[in-house]
mmCIF file of C-alpha atoms in Angstrom:
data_model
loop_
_atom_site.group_PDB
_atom_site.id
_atom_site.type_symbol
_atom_site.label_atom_id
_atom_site.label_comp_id
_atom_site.label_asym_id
_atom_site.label_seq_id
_atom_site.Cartn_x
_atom_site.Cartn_y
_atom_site.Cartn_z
ATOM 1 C CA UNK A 1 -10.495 -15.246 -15.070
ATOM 2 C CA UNK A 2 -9.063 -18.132 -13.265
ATOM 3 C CA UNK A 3 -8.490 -15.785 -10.343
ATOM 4 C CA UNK A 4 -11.516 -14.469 -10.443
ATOM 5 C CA UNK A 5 -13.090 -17.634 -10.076
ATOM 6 C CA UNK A 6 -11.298 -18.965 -7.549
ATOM 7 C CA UNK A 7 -11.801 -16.067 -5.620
ATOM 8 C CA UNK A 8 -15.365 -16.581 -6.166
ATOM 9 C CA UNK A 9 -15.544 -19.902 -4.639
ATOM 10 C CA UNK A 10 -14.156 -18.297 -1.175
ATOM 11 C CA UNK A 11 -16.164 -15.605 -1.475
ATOM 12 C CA UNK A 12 -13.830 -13.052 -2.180
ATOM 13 C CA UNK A 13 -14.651 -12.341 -5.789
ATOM 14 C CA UNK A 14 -15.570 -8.371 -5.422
ATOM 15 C CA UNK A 15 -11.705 -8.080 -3.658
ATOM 16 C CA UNK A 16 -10.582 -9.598 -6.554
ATOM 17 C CA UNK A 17 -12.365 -7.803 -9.408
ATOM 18 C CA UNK A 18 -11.197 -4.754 -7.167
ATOM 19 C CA UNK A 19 -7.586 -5.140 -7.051
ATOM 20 C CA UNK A 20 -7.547 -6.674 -10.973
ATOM 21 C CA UNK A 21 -9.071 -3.336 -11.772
ATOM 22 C CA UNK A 22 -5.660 -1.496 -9.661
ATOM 23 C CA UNK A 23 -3.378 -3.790 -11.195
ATOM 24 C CA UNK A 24 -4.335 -2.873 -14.463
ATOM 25 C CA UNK A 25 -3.766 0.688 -13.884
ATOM 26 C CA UNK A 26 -0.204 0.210 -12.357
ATOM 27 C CA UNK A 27 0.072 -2.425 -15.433
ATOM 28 C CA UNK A 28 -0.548 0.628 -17.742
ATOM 29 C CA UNK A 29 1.373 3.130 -15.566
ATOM 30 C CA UNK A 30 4.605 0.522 -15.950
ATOM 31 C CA UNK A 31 3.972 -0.683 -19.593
ATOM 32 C CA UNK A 32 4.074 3.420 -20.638
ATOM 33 C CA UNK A 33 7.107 3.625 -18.012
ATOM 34 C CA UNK A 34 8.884 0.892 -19.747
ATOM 35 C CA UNK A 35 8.408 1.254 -23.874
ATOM 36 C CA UNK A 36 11.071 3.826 -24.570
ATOM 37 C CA UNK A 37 13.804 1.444 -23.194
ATOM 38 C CA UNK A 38 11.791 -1.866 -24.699
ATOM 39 C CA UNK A 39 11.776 0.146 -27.708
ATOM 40 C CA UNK A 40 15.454 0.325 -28.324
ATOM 41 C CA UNK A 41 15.938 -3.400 -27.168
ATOM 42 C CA UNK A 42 16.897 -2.961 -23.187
ATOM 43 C CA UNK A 43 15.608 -5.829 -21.188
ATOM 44 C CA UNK A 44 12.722 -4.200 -18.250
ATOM 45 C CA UNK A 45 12.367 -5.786 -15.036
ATOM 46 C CA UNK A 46 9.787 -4.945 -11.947
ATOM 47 C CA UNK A 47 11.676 -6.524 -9.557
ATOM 48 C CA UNK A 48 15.501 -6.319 -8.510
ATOM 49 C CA UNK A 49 15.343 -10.010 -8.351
ATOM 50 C CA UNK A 50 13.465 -10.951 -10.996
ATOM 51 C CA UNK A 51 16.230 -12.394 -12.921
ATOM 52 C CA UNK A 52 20.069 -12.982 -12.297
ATOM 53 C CA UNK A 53 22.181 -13.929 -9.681
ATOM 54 C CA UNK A 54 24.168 -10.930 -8.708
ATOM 55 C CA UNK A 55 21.661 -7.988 -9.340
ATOM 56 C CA UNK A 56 22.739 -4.255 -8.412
ATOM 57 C CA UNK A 57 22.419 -0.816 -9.696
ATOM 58 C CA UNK A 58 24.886 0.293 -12.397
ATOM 59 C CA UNK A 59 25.658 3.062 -9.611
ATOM 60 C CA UNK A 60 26.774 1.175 -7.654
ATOM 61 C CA UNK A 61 29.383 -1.103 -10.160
ATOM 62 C CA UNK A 62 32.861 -0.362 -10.598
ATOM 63 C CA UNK A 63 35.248 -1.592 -13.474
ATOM 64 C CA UNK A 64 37.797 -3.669 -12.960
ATOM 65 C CA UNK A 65 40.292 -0.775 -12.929
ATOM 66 C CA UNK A 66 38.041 0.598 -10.118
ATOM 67 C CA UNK A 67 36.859 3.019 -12.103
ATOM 68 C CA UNK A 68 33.081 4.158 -12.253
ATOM 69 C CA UNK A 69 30.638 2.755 -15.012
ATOM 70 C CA UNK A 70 28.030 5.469 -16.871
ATOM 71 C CA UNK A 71 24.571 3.910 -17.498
ATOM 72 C CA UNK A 72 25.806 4.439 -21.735
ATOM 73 C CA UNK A 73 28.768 2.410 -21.054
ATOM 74 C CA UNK A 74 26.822 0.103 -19.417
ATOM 75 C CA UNK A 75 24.485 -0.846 -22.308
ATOM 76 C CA UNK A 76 27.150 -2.962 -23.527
ATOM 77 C CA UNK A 77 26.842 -5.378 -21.171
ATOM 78 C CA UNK A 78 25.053 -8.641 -21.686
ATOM 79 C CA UNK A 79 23.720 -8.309 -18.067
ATOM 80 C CA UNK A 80 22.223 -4.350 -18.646
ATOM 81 C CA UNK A 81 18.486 -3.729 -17.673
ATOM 82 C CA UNK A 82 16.347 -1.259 -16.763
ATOM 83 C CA UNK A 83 14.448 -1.999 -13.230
ATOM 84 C CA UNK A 84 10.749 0.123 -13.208
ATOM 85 C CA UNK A 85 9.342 0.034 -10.032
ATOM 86 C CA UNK A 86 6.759 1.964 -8.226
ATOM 87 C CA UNK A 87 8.014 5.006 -6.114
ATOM 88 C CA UNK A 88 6.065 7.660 -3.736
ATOM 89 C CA UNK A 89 6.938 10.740 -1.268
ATOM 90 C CA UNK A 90 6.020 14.042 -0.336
ATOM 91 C CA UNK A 91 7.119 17.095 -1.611
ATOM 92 C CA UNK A 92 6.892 20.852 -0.748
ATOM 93 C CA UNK A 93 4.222 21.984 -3.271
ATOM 94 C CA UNK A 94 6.456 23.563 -5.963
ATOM 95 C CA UNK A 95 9.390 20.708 -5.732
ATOM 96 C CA UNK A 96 7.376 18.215 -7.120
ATOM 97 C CA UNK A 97 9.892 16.261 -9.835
ATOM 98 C CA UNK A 98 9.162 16.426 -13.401
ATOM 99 C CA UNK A 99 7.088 13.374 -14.488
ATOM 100 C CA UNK A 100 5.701 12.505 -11.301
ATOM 101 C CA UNK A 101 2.091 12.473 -10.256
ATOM 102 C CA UNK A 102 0.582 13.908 -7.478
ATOM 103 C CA UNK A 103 -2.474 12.038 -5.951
ATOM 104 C CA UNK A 104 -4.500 11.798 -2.853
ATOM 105 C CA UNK A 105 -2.008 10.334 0.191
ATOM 106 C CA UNK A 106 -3.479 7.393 2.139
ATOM 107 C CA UNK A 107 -3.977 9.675 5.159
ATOM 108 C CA UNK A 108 -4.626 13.142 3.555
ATOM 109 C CA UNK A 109 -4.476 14.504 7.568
ATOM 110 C CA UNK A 110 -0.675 13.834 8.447
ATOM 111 C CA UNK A 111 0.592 16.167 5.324
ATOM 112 C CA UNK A 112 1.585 19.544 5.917
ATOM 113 C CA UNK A 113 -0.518 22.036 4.282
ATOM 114 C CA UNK A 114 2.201 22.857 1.609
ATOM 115 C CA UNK A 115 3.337 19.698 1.136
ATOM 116 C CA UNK A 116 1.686 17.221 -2.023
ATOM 117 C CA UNK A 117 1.937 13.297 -1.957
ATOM 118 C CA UNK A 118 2.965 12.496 -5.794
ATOM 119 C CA UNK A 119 3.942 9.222 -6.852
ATOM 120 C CA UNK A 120 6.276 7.588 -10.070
ATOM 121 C CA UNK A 121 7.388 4.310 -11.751
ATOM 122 C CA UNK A 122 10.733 5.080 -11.398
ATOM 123 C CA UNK A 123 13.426 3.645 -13.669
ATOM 124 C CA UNK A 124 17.127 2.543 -12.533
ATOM 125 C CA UNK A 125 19.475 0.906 -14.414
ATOM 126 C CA UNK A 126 20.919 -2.124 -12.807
ATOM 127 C CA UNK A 127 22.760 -5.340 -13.931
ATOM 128 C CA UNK A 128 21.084 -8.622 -13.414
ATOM 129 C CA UNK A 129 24.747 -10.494 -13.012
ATOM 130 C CA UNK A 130 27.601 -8.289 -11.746
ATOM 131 C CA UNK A 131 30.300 -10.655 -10.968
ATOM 132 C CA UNK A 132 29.446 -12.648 -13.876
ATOM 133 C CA UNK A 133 30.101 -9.314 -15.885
ATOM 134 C CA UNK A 134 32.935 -9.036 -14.327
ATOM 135 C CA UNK A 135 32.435 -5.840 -12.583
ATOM 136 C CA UNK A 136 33.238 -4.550 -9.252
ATOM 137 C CA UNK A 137 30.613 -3.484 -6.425
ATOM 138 C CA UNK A 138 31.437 -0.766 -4.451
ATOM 139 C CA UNK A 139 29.967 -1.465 -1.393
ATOM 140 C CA UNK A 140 31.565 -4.770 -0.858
ATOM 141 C CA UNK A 141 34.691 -2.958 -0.965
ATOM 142 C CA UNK A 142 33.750 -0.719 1.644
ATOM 143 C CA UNK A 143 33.343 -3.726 3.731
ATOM 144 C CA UNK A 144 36.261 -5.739 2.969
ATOM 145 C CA UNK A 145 37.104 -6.125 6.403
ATOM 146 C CA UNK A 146 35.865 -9.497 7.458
ATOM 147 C CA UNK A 147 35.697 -10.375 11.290
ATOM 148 C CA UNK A 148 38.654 -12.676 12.542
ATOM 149 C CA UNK A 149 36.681 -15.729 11.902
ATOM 150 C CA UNK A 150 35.853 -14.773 8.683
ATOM 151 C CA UNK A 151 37.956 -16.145 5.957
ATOM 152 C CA UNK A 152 39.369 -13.863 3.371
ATOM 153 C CA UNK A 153 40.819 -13.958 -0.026
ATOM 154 C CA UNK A 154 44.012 -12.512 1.005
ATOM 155 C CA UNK A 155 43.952 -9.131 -0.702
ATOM 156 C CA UNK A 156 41.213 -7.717 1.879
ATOM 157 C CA UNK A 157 38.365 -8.188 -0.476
ATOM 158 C CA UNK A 158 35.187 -10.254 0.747
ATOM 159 C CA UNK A 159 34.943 -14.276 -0.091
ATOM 160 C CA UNK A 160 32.475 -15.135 -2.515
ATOM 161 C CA UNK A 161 30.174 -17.132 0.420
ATOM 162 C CA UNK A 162 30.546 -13.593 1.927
ATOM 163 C CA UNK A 163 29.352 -11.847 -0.656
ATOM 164 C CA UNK A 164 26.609 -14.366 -1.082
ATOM 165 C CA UNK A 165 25.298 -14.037 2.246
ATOM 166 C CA UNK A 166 24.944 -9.767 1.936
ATOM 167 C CA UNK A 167 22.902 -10.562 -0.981
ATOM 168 C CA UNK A 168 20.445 -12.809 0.283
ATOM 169 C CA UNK A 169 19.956 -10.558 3.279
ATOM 170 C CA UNK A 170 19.458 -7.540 0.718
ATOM 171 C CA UNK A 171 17.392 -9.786 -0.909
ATOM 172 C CA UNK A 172 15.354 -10.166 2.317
ATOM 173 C CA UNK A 173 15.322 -6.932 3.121
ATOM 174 C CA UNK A 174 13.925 -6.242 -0.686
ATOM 175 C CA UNK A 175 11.228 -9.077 -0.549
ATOM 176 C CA UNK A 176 9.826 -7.729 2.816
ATOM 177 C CA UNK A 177 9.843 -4.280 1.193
ATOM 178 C CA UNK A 178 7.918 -5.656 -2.127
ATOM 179 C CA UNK A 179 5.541 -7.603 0.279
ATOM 180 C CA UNK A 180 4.740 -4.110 1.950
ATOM 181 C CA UNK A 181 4.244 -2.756 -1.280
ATOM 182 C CA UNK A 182 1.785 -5.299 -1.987
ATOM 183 C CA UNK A 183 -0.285 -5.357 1.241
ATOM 184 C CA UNK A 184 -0.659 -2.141 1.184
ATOM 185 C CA UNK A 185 -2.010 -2.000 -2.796
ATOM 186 C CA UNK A 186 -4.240 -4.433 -1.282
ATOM 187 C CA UNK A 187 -5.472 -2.531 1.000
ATOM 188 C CA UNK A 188 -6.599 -0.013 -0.747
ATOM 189 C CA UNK A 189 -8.695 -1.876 -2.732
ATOM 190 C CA UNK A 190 -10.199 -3.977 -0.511
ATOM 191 C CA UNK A 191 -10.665 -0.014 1.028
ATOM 192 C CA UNK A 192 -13.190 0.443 -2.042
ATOM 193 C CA UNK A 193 -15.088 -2.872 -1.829
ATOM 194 C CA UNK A 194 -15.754 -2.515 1.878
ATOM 195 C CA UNK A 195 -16.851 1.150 1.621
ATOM 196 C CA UNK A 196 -19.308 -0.017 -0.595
ATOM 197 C CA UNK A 197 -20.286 -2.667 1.555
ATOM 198 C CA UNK A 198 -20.624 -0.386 4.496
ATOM 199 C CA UNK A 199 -22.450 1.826 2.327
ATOM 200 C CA UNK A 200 -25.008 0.011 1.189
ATOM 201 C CA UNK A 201 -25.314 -1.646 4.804
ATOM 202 C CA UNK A 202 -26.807 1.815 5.748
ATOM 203 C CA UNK A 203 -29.465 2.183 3.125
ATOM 204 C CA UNK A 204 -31.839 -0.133 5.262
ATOM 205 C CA UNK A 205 -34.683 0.957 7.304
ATOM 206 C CA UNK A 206 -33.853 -0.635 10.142
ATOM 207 C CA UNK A 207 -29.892 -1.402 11.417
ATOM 208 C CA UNK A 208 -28.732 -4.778 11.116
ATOM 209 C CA UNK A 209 -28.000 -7.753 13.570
ATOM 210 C CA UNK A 210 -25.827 -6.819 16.422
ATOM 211 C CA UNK A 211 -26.150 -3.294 15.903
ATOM 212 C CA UNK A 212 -27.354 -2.111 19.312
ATOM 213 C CA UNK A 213 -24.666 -3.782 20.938
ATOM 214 C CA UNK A 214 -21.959 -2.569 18.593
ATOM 215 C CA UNK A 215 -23.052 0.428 19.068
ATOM 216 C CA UNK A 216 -23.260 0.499 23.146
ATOM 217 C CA UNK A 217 -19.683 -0.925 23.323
ATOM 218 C CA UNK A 218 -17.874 1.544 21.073
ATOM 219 C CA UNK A 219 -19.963 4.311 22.822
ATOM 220 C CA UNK A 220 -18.709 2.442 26.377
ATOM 221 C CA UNK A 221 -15.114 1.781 25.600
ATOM 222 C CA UNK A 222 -14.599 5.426 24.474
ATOM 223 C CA UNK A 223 -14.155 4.483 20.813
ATOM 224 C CA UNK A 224 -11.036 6.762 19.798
ATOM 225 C CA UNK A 225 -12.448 7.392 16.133
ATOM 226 C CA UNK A 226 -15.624 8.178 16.842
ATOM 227 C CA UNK A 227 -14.197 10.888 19.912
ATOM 228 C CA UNK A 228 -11.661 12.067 16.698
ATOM 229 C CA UNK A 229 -14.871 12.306 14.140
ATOM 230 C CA UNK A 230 -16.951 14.468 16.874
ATOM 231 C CA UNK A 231 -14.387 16.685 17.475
ATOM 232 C CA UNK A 232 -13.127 16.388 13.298
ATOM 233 C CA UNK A 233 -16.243 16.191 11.256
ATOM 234 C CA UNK A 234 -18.375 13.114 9.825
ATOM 235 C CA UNK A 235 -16.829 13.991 7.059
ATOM 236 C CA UNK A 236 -16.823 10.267 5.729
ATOM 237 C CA UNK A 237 -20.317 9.719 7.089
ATOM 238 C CA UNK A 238 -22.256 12.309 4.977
ATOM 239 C CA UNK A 239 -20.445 10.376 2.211
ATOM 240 C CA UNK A 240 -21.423 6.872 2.857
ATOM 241 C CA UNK A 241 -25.231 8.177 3.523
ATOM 242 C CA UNK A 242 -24.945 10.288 0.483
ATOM 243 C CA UNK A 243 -25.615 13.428 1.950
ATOM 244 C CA UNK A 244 -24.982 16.681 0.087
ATOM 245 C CA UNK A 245 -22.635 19.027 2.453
ATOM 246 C CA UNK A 246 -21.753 22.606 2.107
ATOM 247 C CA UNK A 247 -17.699 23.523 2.411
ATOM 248 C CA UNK A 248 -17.018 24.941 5.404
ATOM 249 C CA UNK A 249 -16.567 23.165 9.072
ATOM 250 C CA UNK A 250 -20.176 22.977 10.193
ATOM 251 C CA UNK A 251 -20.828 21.150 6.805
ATOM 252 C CA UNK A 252 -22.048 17.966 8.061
ATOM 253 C CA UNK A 253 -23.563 19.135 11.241
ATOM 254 C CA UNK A 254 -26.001 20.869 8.838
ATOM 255 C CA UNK A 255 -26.063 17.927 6.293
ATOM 256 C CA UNK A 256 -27.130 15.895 9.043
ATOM 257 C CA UNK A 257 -29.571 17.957 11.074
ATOM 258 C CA UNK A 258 -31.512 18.471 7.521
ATOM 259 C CA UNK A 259 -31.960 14.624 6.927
ATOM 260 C CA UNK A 260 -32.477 13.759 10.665
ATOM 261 C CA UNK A 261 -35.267 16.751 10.478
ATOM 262 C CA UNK A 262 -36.686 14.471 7.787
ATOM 263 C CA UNK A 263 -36.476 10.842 9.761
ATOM 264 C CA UNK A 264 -39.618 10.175 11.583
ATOM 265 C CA UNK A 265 -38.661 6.288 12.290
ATOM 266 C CA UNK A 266 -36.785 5.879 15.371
ATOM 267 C CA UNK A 267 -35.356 2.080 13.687
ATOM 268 C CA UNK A 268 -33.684 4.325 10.918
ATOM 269 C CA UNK A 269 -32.078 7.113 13.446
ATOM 270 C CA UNK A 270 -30.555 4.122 14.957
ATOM 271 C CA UNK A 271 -29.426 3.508 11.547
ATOM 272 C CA UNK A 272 -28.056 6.839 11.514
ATOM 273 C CA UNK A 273 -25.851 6.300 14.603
ATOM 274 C CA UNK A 274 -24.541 3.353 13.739
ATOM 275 C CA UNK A 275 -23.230 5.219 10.565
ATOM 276 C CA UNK A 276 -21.443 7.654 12.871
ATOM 277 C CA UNK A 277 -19.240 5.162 13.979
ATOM 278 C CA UNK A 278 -18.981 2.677 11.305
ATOM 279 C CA UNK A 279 -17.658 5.719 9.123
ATOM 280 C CA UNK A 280 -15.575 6.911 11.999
ATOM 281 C CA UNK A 281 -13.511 4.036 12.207
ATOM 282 C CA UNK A 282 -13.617 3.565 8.905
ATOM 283 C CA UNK A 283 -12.044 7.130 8.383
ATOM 284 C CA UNK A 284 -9.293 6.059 10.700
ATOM 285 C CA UNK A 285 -8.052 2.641 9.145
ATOM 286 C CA UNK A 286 -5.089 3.030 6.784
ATOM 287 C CA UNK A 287 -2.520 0.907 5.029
ATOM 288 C CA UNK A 288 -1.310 1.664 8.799
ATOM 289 C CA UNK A 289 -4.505 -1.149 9.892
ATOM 290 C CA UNK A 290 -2.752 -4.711 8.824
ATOM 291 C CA UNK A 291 0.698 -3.363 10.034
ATOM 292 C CA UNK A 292 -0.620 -2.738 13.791
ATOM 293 C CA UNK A 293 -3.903 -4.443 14.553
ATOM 294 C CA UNK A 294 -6.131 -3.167 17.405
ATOM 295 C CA UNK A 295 -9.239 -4.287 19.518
ATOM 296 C CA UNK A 296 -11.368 -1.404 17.403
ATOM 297 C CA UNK A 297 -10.625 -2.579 13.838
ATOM 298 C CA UNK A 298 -10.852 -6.278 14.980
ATOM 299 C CA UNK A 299 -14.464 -5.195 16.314
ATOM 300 C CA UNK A 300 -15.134 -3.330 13.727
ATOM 301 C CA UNK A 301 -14.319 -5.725 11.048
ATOM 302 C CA UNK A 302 -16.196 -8.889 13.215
ATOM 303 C CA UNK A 303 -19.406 -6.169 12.981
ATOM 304 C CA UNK A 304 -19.367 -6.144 9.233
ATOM 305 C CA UNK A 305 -18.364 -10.077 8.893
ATOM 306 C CA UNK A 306 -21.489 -10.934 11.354
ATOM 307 C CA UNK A 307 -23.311 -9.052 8.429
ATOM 308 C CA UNK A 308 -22.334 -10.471 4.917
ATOM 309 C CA UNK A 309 -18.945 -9.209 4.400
ATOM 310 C CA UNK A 310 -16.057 -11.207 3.572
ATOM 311 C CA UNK A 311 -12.522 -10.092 4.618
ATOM 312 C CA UNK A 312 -9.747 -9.971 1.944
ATOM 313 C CA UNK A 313 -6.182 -11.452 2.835
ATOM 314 C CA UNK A 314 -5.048 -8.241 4.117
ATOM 315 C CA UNK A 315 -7.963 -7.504 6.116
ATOM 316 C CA UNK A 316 -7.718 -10.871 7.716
ATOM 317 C CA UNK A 317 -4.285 -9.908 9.139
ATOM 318 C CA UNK A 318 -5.729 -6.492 10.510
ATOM 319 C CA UNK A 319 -7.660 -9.131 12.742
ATOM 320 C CA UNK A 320 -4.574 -10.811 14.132
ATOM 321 C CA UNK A 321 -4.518 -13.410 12.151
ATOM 322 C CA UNK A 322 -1.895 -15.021 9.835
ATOM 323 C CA UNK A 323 -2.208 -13.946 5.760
ATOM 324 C CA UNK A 324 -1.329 -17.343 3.545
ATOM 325 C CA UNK A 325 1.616 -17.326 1.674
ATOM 326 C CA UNK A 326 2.251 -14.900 -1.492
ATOM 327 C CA UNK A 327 1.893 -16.283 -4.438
ATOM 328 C CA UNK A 328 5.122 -16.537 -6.516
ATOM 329 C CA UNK A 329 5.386 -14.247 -9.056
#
């Protein structure tokens, strides 16, 4: 609630409602992941980090014989947990791994046709303290050749400030990977509230502020989406409009020539092409959008702000601009 109000007071409270509404599903999705190991007393974690200050995979321990360490053995340990985090990938169609689901990909058009996007909360079990466990990694000993500068403890393992210093940079590397995770979960739900924005932008009778010019300048500059939806399908369009289409690749050609037969006022055919290309560009952001930014989304998003819309976090950094600082979790 407190989010939600805050949120609120920026204007931001339908991104908000949006992505609590996600969360709670991936909440679900790791609370069912996580209750047969919670059930028999194993500690859960969502993060690699989360707790602990030598984390790693039980794969990847060693004892201190140098032998290897089974995930039963490890149970033992004070330090044993169970990490649960969210995993996706493609698959041929009849490889898909037991107890993963498949859903719709965030760009349905770059799969093969045989190939299904499924996705998993994925359980690994890890220890939160290794060297406080007393255990051995063994990719530190892969790399217990330290440069000539680097000091040593004599028997050609790595020094503890070393060791320290791989860490935090896996730790980087994981943060930046979590904080991808994140945007992009973002994204798609700021996805839904603007589609409904957009929608309901094109229910009027007569397009909105700025719309003639919009329109001119994507029509000028060669607008890439709108070239890729000609040649493609307004296949997002006849959605937005609520248009019932036939299967088949004439489908909205015919969805639209039945409701433009229908639309005597010349105000709401301009309505119509401004619908073309909103849904056109639309079609062609992706998670893809905050991770490159471009003149068209930028445009495109300035269109829909002029309106009444208010960007989300991650939309503001498909503009260019800088996203405030992650909360702490």
């Amino acid at each position: 609630m407190k989010a939600l109000v805050a949120a609120a007071q920026v204007g931001r409270f339908d991104h908000a409602a949006q992505a609590a509404r996600d969360n709670r599903e991936e909440r679900e999705r790791f609370m069912e992941a996580a209750a047969p190991f919670q059930e028999r007393g194993i500690t859960v974690v969502q993060t690699m980090y989360q707790t602990g200050e030598h984390p790693a995979y039980v794969e990847d321990l060693l004892t201190k014989g140098g032998g290897p360490i089974s995930e039963a053995d490890h149970e033992q340990c004070p330090g044993h947990a169970v990490l649960v985090e969210f995993a996706d990938d493609c698959f041929p169609a009849d490889r898909v791994p037991e107890g993963w689901t498949v859903t719709e990909p965030d760009d349905p058009g770059e799969l093969d046709p045989d190939t299904l996007y499924a996705s998993c909360m994925v359980p690994q079990a890890m220890c939160m303290d290794w060297q406080g466990n007393g255990h051995r990694h063994r990719n530190y000993e892969r790399q217990s050749r330290p440069g000539p500068d680097a000091p040593s403890t004599g028997n050609g393992e790595l020094t503890e400030e070393q060791i320290a210093a791989i860490e935090a940079e896996k730790q980087a590397k994981t943060e930046e990977r979590r904080r991808v995770i994140r945007l992009n979960k973002e994204w798609k739900s700021a996805e839904q509230v603007r589609r409904k924005f957009v929608q309901q932008l094109l229910t009027r009778k007569t397009a909105p502020k700025g719309a003639s010019l919009y329109i001119a300048q994507q029509i000028g500059r060669r607008n890439h989406a709108l070239r890729y939806a000609l040649e493609h399908g307004h296949e997002l369009a006849v959605q937005l409009f609520k248009l019932t289409a036939k299967s088949g690749w004439n489908a909205d050609i015919e969805a639209f020539n039945t409701q433009l037969d229908l639309t005597v006022s010349e105000a709401r055919a301009q309505v119509y092409t401004l619908g073309f290309i909103l849904a056109a560009v639309e079609q062609r952001t992706d998670t893809h959008s905050w991770k490159n930014p471009n003149n068209t989304v930028n445009e495109y998003f300035a269109f829909l702000v002029d309106n009444g819309y208010t960007l989300s976090e991650v939309e503001t950094i498909a503009t260019g601009q800088e996203l405030l600082p992650a909360p702490t979790e």
